[in-house]
mmCIF file of C-alpha atoms and ligand atoms in Angstrom:
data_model
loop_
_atom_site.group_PDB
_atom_site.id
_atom_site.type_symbol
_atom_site.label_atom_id
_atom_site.label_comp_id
_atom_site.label_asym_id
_atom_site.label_seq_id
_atom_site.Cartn_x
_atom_site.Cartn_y
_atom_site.Cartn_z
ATOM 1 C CA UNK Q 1 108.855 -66.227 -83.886
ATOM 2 C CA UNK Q 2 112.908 -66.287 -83.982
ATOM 3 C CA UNK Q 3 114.078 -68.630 -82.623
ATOM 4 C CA UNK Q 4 116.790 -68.133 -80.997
ATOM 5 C CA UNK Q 5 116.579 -67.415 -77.252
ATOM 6 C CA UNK Q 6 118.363 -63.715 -75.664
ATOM 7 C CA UNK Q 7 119.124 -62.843 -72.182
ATOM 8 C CA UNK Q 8 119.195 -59.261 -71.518
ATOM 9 C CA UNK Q 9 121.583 -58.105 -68.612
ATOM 10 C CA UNK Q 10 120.727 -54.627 -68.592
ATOM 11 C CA UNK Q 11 120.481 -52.376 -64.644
ATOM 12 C CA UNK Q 12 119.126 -49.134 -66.285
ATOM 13 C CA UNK Q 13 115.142 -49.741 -66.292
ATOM 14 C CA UNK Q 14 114.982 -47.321 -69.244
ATOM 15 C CA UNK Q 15 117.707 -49.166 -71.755
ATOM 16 C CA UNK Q 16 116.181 -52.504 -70.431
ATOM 17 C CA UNK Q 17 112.725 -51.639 -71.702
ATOM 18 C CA UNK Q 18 113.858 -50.647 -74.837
ATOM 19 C CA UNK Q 19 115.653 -53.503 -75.964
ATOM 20 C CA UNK Q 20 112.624 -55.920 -74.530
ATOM 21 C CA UNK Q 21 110.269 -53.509 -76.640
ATOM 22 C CA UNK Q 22 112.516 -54.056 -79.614
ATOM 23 C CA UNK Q 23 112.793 -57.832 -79.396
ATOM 24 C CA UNK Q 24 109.532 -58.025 -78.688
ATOM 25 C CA UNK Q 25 108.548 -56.135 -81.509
ATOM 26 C CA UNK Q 26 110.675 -58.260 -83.839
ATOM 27 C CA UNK Q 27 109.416 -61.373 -82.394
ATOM 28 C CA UNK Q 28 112.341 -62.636 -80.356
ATOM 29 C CA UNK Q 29 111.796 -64.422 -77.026
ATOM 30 C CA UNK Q 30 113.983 -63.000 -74.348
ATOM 31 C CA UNK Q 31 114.334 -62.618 -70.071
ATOM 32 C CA UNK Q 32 115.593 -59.980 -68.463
ATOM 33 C CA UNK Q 33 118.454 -59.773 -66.006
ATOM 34 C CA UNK Q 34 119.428 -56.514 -63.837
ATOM 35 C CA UNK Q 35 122.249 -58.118 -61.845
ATOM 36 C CA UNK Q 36 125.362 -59.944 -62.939
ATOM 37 C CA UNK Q 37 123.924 -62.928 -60.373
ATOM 38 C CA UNK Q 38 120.332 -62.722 -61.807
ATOM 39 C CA UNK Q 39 122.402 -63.214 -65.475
ATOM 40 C CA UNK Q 40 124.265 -65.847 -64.173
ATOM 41 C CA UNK Q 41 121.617 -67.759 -62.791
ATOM 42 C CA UNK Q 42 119.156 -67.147 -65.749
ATOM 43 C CA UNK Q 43 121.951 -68.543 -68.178
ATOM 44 C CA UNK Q 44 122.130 -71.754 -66.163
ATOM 45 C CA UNK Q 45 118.146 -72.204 -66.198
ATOM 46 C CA UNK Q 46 117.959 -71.065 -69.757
ATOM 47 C CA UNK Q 47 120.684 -71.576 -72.016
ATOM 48 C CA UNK Q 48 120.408 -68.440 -73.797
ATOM 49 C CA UNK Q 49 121.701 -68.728 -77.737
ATOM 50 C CA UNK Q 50 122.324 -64.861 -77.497
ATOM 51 C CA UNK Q 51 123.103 -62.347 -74.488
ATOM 52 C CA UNK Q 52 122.992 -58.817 -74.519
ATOM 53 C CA UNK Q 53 125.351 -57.866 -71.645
ATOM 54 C CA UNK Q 54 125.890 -54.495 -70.003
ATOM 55 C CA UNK Q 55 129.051 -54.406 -68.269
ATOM 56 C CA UNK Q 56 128.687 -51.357 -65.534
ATOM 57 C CA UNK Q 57 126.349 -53.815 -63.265
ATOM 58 C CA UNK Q 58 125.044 -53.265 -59.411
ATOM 59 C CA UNK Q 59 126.614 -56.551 -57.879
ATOM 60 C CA UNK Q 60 129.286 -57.859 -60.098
ATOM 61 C CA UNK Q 61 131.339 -56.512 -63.419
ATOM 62 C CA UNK Q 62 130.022 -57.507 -66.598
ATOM 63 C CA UNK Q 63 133.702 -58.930 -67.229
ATOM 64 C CA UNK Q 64 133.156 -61.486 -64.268
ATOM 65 C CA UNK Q 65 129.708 -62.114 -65.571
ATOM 66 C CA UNK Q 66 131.464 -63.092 -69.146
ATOM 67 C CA UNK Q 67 133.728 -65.498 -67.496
ATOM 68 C CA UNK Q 68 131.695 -67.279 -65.249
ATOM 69 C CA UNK Q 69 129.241 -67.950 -68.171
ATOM 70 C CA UNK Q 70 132.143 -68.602 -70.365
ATOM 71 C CA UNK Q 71 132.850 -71.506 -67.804
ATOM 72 C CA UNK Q 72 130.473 -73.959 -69.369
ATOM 73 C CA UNK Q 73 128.071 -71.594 -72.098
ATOM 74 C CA UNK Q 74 128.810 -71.358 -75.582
ATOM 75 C CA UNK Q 75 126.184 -68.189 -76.378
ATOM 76 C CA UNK Q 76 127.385 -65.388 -78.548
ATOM 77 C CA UNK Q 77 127.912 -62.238 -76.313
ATOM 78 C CA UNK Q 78 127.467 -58.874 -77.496
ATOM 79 C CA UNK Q 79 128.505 -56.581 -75.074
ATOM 80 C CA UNK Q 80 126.210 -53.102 -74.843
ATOM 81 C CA UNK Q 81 128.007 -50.477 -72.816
ATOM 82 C CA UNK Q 82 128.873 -47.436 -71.972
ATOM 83 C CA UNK Q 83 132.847 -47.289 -71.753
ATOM 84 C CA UNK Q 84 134.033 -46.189 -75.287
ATOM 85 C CA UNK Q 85 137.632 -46.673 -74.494
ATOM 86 C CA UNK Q 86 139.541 -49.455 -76.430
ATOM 87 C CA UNK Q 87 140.718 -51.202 -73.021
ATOM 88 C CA UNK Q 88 137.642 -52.455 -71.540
ATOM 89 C CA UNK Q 89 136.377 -53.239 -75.772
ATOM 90 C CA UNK Q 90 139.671 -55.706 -75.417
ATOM 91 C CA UNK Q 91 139.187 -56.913 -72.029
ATOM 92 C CA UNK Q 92 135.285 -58.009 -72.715
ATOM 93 C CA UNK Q 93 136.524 -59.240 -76.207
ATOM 94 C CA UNK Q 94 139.498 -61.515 -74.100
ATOM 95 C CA UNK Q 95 137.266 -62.270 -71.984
ATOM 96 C CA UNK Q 96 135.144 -64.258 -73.998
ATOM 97 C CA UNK Q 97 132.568 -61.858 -75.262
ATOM 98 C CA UNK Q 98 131.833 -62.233 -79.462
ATOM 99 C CA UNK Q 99 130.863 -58.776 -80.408
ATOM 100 C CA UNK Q 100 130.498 -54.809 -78.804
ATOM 101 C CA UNK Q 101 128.145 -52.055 -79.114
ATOM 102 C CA UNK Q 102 128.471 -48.921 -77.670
ATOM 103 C CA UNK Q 103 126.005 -46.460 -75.861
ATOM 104 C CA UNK Q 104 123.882 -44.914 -77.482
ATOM 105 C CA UNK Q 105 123.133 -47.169 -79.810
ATOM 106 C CA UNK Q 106 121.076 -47.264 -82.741
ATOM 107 C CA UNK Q 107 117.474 -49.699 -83.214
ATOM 108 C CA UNK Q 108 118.692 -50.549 -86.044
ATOM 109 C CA UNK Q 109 122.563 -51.289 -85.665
ATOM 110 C CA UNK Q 110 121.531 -53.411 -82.286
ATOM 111 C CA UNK Q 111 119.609 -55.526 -84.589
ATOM 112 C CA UNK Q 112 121.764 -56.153 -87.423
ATOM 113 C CA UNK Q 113 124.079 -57.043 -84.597
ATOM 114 C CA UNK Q 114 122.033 -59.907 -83.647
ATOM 115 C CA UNK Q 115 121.156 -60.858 -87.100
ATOM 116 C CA UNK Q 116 125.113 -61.272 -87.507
ATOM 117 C CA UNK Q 117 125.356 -63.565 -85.020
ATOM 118 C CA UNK Q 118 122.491 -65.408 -85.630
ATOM 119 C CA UNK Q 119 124.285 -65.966 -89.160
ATOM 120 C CA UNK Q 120 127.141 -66.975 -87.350
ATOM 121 C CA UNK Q 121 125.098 -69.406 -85.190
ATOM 122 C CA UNK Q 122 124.256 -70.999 -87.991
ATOM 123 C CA UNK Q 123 127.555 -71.737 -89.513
ATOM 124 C CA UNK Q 124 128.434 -73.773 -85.685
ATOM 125 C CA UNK Q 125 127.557 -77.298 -86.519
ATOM 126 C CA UNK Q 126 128.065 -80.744 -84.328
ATOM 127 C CA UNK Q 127 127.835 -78.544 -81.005
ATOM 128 C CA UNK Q 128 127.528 -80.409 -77.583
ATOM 129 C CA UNK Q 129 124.532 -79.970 -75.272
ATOM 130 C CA UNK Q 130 125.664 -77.417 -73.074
ATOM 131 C CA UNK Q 131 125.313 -77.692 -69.379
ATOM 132 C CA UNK Q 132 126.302 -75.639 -66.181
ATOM 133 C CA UNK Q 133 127.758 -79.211 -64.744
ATOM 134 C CA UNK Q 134 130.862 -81.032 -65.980
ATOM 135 C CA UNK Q 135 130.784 -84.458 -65.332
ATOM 136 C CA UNK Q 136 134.394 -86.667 -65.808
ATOM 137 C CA UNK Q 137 133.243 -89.763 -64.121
ATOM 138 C CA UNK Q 138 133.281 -89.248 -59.992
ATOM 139 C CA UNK Q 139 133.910 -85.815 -60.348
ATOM 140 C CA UNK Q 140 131.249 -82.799 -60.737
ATOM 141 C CA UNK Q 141 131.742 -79.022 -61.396
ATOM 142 C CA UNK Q 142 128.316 -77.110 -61.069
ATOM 143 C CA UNK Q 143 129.830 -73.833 -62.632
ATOM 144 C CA UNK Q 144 126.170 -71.671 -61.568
ATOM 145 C CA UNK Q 145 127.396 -72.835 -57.672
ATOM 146 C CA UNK Q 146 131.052 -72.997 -57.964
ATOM 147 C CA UNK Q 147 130.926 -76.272 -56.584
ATOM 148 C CA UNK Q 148 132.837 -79.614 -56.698
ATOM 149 C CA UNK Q 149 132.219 -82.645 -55.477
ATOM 150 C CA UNK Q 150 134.046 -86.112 -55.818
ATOM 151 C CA UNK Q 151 132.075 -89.286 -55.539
ATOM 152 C CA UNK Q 152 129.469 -86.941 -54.004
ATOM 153 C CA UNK Q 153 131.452 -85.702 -50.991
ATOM 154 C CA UNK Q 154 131.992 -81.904 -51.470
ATOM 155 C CA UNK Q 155 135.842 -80.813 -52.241
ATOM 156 C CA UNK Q 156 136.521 -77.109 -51.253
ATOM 157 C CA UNK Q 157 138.564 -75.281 -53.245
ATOM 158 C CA UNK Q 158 140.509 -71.898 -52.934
ATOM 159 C CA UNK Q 159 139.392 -69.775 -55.764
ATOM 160 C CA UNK Q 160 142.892 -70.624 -58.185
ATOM 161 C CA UNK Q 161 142.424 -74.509 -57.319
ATOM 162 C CA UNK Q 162 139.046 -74.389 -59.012
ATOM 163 C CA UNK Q 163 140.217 -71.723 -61.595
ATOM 164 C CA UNK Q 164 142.744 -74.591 -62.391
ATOM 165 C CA UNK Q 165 140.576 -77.398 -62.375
ATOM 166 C CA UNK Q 166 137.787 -75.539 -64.909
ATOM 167 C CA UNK Q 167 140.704 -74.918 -67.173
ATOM 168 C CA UNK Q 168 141.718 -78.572 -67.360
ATOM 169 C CA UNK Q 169 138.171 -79.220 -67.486
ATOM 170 C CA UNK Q 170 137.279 -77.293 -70.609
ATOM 171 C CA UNK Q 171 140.418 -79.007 -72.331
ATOM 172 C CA UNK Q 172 139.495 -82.586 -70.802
ATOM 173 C CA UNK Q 173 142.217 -85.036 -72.943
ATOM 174 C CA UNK Q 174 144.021 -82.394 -74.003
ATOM 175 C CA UNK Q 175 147.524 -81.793 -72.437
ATOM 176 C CA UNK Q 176 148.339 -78.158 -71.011
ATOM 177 C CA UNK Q 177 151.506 -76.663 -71.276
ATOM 178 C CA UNK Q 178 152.895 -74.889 -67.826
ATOM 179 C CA UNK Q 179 153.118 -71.312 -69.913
ATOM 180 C CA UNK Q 180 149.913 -72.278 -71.263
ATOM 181 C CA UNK Q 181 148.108 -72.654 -67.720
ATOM 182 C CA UNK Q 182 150.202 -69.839 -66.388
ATOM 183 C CA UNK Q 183 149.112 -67.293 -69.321
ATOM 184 C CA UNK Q 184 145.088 -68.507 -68.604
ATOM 185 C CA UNK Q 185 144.807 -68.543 -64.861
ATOM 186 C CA UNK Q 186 147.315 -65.132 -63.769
ATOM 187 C CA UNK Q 187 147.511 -63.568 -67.055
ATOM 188 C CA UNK Q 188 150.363 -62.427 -69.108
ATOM 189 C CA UNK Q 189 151.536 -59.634 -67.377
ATOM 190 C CA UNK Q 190 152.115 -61.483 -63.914
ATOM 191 C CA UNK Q 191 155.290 -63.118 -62.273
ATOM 192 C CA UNK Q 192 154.048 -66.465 -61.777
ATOM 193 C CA UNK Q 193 156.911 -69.273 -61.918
ATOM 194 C CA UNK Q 194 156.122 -72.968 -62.527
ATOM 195 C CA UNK Q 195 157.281 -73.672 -59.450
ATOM 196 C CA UNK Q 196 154.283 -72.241 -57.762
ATOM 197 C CA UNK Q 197 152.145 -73.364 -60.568
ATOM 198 C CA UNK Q 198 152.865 -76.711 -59.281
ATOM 199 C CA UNK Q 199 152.426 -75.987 -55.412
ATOM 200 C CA UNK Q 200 148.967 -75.215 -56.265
ATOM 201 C CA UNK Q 201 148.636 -78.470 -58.757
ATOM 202 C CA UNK Q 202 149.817 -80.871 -56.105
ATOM 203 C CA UNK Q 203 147.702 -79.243 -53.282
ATOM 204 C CA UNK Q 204 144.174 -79.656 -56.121
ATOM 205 C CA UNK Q 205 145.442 -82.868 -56.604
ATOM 206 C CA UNK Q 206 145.364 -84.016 -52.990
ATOM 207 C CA UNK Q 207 142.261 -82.439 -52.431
ATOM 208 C CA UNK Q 208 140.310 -84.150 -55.575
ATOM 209 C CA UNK Q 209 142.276 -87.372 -53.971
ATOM 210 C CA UNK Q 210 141.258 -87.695 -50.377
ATOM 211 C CA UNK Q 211 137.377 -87.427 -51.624
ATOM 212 C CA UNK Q 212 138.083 -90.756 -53.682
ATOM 213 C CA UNK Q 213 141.055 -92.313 -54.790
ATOM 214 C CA UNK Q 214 139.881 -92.404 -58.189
ATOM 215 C CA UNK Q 215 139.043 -88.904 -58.051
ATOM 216 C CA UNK Q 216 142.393 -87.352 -59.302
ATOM 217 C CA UNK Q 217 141.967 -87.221 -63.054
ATOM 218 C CA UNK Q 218 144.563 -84.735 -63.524
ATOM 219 C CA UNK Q 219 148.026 -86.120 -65.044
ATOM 220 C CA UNK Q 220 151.085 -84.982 -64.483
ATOM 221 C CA UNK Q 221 153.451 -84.625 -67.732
ATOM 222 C CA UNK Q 222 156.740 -83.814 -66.348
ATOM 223 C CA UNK Q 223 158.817 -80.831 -68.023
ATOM 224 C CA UNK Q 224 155.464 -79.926 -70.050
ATOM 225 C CA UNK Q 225 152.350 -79.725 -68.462
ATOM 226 C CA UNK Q 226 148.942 -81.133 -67.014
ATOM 227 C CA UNK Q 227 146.256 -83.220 -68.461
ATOM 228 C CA UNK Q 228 142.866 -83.841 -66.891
ATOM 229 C CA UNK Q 229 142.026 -87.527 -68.350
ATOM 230 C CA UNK Q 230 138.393 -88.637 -69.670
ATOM 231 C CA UNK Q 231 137.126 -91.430 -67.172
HETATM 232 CA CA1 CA T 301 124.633 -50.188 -66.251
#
């Protein structure tokens, strides 16, 4: 048996049972996804090393799928799709997603693919346990959920507060410059001053602070940026 474990995120019945035939052939282990929630949810309970993702899904774009599991999974993602054209190759590829095959595809070139990156896999040494929860002492993201909670009373965020607090998150320690935070939450192309940046910084803050006092990990460094400190 390989050993490394695949999700396949696949809605067309008839690609889907393809690829499991192939794997299955070649002595992989795999589960199947159709939906971008099934995927995201199978992730979470499996930790995949390798998903095959296709992005035209029923519920939610494969691109969303990529950055939700990009929140807390490290597994190489080859993207197997349809759209030829460069721009959606770049946004999957931005996204977070390692590698890109295009429909149709060959037996053969899908499994070289995964060979590659099962030669890459190998090369990533000293790697974390991964988890769908972040834990900085009182505070908890479950990524699967979308849920925080401080001290265990639930904090509701809007959807840029928590986009905010996952980035700090990821870089727990590590100061964040304003351009930096800016680029990674709105994107390059958008008008977003620091001035609003930090509207929505003090309103996270205050929100993390009323659950607990000691809840607030997040730093200000004035003229530069944000930190989220280790507890
Ligand atoms: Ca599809």
């Amino acid at each position: 048996m390989n050993e490394i474990k695949i999700l396949v995120v696949e809605d067309d019945r008839s690609i889907s049972s393809l690829i499991a035939t192939t794997l299955k052939i070649n002595r992989y282990s795999y589960v199947t996804a159709s939906t971008g929630q099934e995927a995201v949810s199978l992730c979470a309970s499996h930790l995949p090393d390798l998903i095959l993702l296709d992005l035209g899904l029923p519920d939610i774009d494969g691109i969303e799928v990529i950055r939700t599991i990009r929140t807390w999974s490290r597994a190489v993602i080859i993207i197997i799709s349809a759209r030829g054209e460069d721009s959606d190759k770049i946004t999957a590829l931005d996204a977070g997603a390692d590698d890109y095959l295009t429909k149709p595809f060959s037996i053969d070139e899908l499994l070289a693919r995964i060979r590659a990156a099962q030669r890459r896999m190998q090369y990533i040494t000293g790697t974390e346990p991964e988890s769908a929860l972040f834990t900085n002492g009182d505070l908890v993201i479950d990524y699967t959920s979308r849920s925080v909670t401080v001290a265990g009373r639930e904090v509701h965020l809007t959807a840029i507060e928590y986009k905010l607090l996952t980035l700090l998150a990821q870089n727990a320690g590590k100061v964040l410059t304003h351009s930096y935070i800016i680029d990674r939450i709105w994107g390059g192309g958008v008008e977003t001053d620091i001035v609003s940046l930090r509207v929505y910084m003090t309103s996270l803050r205050k929100k993390l602070h009323a659950a607990s006092p000691s809840g607030s990990l997040i730093q200000t460094h004035i003229g530069v940026g944000y930190q989220m400190l280790r507890a």
